[in-house]
Short mmCIF file of C-alpha atoms and ligand atoms in Angstrom, two decimals:
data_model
loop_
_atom_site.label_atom_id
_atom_site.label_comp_id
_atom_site.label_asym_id
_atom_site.label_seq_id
_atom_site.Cartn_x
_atom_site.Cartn_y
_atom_site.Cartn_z
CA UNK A 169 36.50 -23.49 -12.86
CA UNK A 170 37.74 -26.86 -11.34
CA UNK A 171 34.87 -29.11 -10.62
CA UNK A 172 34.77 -31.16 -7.45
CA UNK A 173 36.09 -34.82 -8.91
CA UNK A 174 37.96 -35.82 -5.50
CA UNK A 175 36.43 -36.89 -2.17
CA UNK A 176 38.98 -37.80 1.04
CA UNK A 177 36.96 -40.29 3.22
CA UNK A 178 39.09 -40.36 6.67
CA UNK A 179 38.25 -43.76 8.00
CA UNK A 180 41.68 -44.26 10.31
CA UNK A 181 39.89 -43.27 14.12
CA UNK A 182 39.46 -45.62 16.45
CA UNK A 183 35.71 -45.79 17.40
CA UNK A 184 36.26 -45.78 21.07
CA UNK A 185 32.63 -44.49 21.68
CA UNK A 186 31.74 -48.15 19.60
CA UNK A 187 33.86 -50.30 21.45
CA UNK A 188 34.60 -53.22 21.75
CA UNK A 189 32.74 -53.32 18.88
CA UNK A 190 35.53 -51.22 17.23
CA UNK A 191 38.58 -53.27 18.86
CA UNK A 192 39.27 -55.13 15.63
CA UNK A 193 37.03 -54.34 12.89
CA UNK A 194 36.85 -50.29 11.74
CA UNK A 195 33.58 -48.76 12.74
CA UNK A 196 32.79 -47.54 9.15
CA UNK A 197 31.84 -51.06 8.18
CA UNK A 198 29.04 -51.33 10.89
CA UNK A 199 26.29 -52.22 8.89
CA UNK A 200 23.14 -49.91 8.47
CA UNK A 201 20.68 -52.87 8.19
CA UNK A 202 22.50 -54.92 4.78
CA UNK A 203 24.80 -52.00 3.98
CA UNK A 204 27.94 -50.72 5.58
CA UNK A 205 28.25 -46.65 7.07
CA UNK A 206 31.16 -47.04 4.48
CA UNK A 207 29.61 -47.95 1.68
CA UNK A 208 26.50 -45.55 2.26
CA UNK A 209 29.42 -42.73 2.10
CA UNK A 210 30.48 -44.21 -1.13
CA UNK A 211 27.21 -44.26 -3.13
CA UNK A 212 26.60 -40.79 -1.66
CA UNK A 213 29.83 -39.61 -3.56
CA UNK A 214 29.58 -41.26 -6.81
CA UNK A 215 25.82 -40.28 -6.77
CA UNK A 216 27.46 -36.75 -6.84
CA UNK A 217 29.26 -36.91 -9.37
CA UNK A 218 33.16 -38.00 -7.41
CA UNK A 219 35.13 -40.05 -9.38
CA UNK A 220 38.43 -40.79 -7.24
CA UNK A 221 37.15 -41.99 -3.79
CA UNK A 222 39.91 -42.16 -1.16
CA UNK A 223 40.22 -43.48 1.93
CA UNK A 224 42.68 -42.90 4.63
CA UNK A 225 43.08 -45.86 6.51
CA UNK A 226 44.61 -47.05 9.83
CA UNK A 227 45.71 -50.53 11.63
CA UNK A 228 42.66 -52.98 12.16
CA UNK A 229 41.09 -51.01 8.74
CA UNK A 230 41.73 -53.87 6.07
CA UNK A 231 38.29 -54.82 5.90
CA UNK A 232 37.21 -51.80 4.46
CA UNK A 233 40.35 -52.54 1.29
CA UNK A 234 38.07 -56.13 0.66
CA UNK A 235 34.95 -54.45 0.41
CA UNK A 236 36.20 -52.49 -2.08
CA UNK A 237 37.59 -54.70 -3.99
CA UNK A 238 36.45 -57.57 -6.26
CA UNK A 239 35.92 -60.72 -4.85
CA UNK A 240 36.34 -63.62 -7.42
CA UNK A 241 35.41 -67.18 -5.19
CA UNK A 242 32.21 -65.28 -3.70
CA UNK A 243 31.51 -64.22 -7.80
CA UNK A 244 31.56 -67.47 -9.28
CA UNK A 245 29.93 -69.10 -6.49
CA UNK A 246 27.06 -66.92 -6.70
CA UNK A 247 27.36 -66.97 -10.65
CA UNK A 248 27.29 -71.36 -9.90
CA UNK A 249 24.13 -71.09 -7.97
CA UNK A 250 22.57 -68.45 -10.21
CA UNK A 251 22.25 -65.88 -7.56
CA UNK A 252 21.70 -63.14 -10.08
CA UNK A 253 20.44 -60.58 -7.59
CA UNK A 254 23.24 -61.19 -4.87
CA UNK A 255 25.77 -60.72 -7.58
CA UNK A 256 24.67 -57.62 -8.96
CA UNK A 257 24.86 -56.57 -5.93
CA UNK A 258 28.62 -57.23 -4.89
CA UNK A 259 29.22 -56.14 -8.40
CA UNK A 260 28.14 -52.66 -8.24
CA UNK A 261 29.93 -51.46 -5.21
CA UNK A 262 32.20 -49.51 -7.11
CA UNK A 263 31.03 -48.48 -10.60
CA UNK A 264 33.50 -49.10 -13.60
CA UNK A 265 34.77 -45.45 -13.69
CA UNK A 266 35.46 -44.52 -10.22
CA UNK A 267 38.77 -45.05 -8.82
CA UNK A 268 39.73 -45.75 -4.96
CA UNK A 269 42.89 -45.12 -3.68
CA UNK A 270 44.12 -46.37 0.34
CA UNK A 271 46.60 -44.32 1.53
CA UNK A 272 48.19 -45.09 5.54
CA UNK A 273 47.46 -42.72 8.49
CA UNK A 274 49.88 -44.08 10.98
CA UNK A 275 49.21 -42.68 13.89
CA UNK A 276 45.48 -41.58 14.87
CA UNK A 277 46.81 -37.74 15.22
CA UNK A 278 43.26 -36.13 14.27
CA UNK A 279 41.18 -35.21 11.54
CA UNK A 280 43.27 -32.67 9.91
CA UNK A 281 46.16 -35.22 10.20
CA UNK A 282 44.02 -37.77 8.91
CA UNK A 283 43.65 -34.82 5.44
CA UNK A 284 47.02 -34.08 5.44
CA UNK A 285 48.03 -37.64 4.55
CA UNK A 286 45.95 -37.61 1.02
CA UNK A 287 48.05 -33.88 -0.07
CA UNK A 288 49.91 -35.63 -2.82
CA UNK A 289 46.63 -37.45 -4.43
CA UNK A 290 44.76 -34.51 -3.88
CA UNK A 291 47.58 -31.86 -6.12
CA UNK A 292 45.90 -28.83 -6.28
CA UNK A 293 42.01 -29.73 -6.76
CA UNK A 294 39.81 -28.42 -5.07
CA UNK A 295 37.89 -31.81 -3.17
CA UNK A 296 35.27 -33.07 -0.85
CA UNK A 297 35.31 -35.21 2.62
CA UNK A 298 32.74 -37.37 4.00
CA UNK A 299 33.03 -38.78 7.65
CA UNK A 300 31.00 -42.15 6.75
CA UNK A 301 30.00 -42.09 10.80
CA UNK A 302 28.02 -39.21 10.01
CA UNK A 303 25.09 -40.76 7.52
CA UNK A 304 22.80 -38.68 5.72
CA UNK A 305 19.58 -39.60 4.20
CA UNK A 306 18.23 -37.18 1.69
CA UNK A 307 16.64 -36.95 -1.03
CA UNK A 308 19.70 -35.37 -3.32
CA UNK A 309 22.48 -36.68 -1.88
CA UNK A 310 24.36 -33.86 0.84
CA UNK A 311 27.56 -33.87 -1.26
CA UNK A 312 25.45 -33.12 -4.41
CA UNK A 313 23.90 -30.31 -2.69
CA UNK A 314 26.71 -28.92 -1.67
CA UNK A 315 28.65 -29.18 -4.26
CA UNK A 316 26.10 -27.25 -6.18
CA UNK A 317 27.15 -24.30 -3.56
CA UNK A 318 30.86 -24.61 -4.56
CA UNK A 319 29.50 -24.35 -7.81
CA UNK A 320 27.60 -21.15 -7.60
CA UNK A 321 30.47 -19.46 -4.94
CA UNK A 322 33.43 -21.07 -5.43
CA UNK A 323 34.12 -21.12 -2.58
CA UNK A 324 34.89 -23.35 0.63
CA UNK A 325 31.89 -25.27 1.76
CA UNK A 326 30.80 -26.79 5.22
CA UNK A 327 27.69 -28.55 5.97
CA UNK A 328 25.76 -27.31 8.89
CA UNK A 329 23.12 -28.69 11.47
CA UNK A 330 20.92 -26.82 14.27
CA UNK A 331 22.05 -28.55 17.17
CA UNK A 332 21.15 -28.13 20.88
CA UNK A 333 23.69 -25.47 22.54
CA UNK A 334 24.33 -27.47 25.52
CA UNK A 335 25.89 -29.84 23.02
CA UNK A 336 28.54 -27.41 21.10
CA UNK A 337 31.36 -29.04 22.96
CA UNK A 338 30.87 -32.42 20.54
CA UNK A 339 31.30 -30.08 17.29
CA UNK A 340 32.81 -27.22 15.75
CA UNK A 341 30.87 -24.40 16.08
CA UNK A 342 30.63 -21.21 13.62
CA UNK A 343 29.43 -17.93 13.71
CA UNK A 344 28.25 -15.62 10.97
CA UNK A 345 27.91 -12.34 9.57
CA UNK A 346 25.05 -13.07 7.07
CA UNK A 347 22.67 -15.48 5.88
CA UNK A 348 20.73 -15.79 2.97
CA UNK A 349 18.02 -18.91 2.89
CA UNK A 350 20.41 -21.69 4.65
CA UNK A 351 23.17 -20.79 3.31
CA UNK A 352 25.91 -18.54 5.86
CA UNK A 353 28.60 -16.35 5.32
CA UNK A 354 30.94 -17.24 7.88
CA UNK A 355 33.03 -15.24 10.15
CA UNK A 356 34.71 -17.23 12.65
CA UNK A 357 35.11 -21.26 13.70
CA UNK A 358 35.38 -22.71 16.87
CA UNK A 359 36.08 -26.31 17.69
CA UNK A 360 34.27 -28.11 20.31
CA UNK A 361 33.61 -24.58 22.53
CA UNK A 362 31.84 -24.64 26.20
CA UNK A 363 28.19 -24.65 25.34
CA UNK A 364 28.66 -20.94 27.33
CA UNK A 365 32.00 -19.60 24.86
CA UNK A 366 29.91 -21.55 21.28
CA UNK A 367 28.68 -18.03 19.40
CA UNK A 368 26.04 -19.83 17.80
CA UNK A 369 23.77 -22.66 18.02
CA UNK A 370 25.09 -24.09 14.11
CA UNK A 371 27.47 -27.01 14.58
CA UNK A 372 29.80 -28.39 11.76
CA UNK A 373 29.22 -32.28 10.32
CA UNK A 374 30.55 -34.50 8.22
CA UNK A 375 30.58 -33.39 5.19
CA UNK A 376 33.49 -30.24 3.84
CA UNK A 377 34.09 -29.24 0.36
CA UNK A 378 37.77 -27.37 0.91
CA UNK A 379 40.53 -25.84 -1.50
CA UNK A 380 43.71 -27.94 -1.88
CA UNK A 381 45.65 -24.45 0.30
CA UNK A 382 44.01 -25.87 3.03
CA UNK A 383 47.01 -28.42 2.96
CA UNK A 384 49.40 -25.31 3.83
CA UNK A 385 47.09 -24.22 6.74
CA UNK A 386 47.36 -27.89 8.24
CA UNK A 387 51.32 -27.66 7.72
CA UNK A 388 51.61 -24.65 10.16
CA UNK A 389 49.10 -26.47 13.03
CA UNK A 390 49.93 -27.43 15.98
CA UNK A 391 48.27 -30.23 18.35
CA UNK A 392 44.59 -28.36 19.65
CA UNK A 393 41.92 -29.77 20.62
CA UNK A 394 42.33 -33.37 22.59
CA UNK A 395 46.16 -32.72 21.73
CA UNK A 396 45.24 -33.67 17.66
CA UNK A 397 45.57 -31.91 14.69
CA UNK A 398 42.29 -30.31 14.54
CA UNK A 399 40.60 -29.63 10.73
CA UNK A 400 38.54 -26.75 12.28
CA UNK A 401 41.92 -24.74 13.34
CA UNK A 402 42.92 -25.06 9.78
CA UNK A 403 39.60 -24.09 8.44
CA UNK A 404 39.69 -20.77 11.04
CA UNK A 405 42.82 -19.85 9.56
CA UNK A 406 41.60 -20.33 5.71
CA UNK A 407 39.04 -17.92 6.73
CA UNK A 408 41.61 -15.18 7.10
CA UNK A 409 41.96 -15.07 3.07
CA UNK A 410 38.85 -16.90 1.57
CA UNK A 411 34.98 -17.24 2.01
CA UNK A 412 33.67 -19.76 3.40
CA UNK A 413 29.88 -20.87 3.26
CA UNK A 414 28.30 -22.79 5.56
CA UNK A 415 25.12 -25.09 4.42
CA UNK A 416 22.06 -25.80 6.57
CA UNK A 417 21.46 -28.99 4.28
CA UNK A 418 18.00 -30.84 3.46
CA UNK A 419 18.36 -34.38 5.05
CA UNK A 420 18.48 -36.11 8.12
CA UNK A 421 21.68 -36.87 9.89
CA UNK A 422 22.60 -39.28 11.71
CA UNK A 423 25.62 -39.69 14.23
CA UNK A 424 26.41 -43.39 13.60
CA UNK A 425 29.91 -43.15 15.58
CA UNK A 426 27.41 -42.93 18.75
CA UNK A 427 25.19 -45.96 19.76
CA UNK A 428 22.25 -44.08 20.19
CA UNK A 429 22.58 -41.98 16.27
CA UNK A 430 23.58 -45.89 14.88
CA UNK A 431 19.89 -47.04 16.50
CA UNK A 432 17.62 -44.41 15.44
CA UNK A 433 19.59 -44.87 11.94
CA UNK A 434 19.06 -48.52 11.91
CA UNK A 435 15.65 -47.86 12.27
CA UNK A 436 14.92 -45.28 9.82
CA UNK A 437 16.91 -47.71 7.28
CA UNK A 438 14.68 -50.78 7.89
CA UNK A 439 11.46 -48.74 7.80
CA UNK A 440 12.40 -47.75 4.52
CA UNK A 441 13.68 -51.65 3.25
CA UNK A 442 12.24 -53.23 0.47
CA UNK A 443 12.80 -56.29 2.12
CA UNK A 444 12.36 -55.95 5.59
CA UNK A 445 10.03 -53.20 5.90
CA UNK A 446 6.82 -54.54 6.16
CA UNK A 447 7.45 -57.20 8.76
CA UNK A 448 9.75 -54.79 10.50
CA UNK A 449 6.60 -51.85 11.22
CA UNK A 450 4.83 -54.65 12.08
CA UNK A 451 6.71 -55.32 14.56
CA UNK A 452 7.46 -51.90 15.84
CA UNK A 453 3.94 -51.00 16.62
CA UNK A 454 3.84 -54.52 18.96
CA UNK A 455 6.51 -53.71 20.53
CA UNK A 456 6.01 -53.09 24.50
CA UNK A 457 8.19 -50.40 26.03
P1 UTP B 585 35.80 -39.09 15.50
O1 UTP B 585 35.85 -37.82 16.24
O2 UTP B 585 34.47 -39.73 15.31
O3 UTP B 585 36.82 -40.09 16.19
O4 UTP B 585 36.50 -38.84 14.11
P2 UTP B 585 36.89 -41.65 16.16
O5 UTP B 585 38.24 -42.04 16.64
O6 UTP B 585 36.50 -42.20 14.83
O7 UTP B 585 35.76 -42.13 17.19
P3 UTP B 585 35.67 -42.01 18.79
O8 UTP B 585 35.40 -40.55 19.08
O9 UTP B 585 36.96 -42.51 19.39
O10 UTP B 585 34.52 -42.89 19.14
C1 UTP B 585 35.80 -38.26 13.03
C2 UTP B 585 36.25 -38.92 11.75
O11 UTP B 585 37.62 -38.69 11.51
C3 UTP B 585 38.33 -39.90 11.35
C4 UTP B 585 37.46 -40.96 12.00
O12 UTP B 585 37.70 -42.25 11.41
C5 UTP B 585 36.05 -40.43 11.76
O13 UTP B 585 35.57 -40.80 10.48
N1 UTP B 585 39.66 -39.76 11.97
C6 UTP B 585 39.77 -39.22 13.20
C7 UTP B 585 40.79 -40.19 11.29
O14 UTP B 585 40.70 -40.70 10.14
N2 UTP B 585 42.00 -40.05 11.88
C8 UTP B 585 42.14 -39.50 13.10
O15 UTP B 585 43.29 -39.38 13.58
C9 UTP B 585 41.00 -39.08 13.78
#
């Protein structure tokens, strides 16, 4: 059995609901309070248990290369002025045996465009995706959970989320032929339906653990959706030869590529800060509306 080592994190959109935030700087390194969505995505993976992250980038995406990387003049300065704590921190980032690789999107042509780039990293493991807009605060980390799935099935995995109907045309919407707990065996996909065509009410998010033949099914797509290269239509045609499960996950999700998801996650974040926290409730609960 090949154990999920890879994740693809497809960071090469261009954040138009965020601009002009987004005109220059990649919406994945918005910060959530100190941290960026980016880096969130990152612990969330090596917390599972990834050891290759990689990151499909696009123009005005350099940023997110940096953060990744070392950074020797901000190290010894803070090592000069014995800022033990601060250092640690831009130390750990990325732990000693976890590689990340950049590879070039070069035109934003879609998700599954975005997938296809990372084929020849990704050989023929089987391998995870995060969208880093979509954060998700949990107790085990989402990937972990559903990677624990894959485990167990062996099978494709998609995480799912109870949304309101009259907002299937944002997501890809499944239907089912059985359920047991939260978990779904499902029978078709739809991507972004009319809240009247969407056969259920369970909408896909950011987070996909996928067999490496799903590169073959995004070979054979054509433009859908928003004239891009759509993930779902390649994930509707894996279902013609393989199971796929989809995963009602425990956690709260946040869509941080919209400006209203990126406030209520700022908020939850500072509630929860060490630092901040106190002075931050405090505040809250003064606050006239
Ligand atoms: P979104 O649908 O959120 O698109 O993409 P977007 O361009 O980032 O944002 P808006 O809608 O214009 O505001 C979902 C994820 O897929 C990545 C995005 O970076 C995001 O993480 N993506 C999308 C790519 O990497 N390449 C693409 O061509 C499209």
């Amino acid at each position: 059995m090949k154990k999920i080592k890879k994740v693809v994190f497809p960071v090469a959109g261009l954040g138009t609901r965020f601009l002009p935030a987004t005109k220059a700087s990649p919406k994945e390194m918005l910060p959530i309070v100190d941290k960026p969505l980016i880096q969130y995505a990152a612990e969330e993976a090596v917390n599972s248990g990834i050891k290759q992250l990689i990151f499909v980038i696009g123009r005005t995406k350099n940023t997110i290369i940096d953060h990744f990387d070392s950074a020797p003049e901000l190290e010894s300065e803070l090592i000069n002025k014995k800022k033990t704590a601060l250092l640690k921190i831009v130390q750990k980032i990325v732990p000693k045996n976890v590689d990340c690789i950049f590879v070039r999107q070069n035109s934003p042509a879609g998700l599954g465009h975005a997938i296809y780039c990372t084929k020849n990293i990704i050989n023929n493991d089987p391998f995870a995706v995060i969208l880093a807009d979509d954060l998700i605060k949990s107790q085990t980390p989402c990937l972990k959970q559903m990677i624990d799935i894959y485990n167990d099935k062996q099978s494709a995995v998609l995480a799912l989320e109870k949304i309101n109907k009259k907002d299937a045309d944002k997501y890809g919407i499944v239907e089912f032929q059985s359920k047991e707990k939260n978990i779904y065996d499902i029978k078709s996909i739809i991507e972004k339906p009319s809240p009247k065509a969407a056969k259920s009410n369970l909408g896909v998010v950011g987070r996909y653990i996928l067999p490496a033949n799903i590169f073959d099914y995004i070979s054979k797509l054509k433009p859908g959706t928003s004239n891009e290269i759509q993930l779902t239509d390649a994930i509707s045609s894996l279902l013609n030869n393989h199971n796929i499960y989809g995963y009602e996950f425990d956690g709260a999700r946040f869509d941080c590529g919209s400006k209203i998801g990126y406030l209520k996650a700022t908020v939850e974040y500072a509630i929860d800060h060490k630092e901040v926290s106190k002075d931050f409730k405090k505040y809250l609960k003064n606050i006239k509306i």
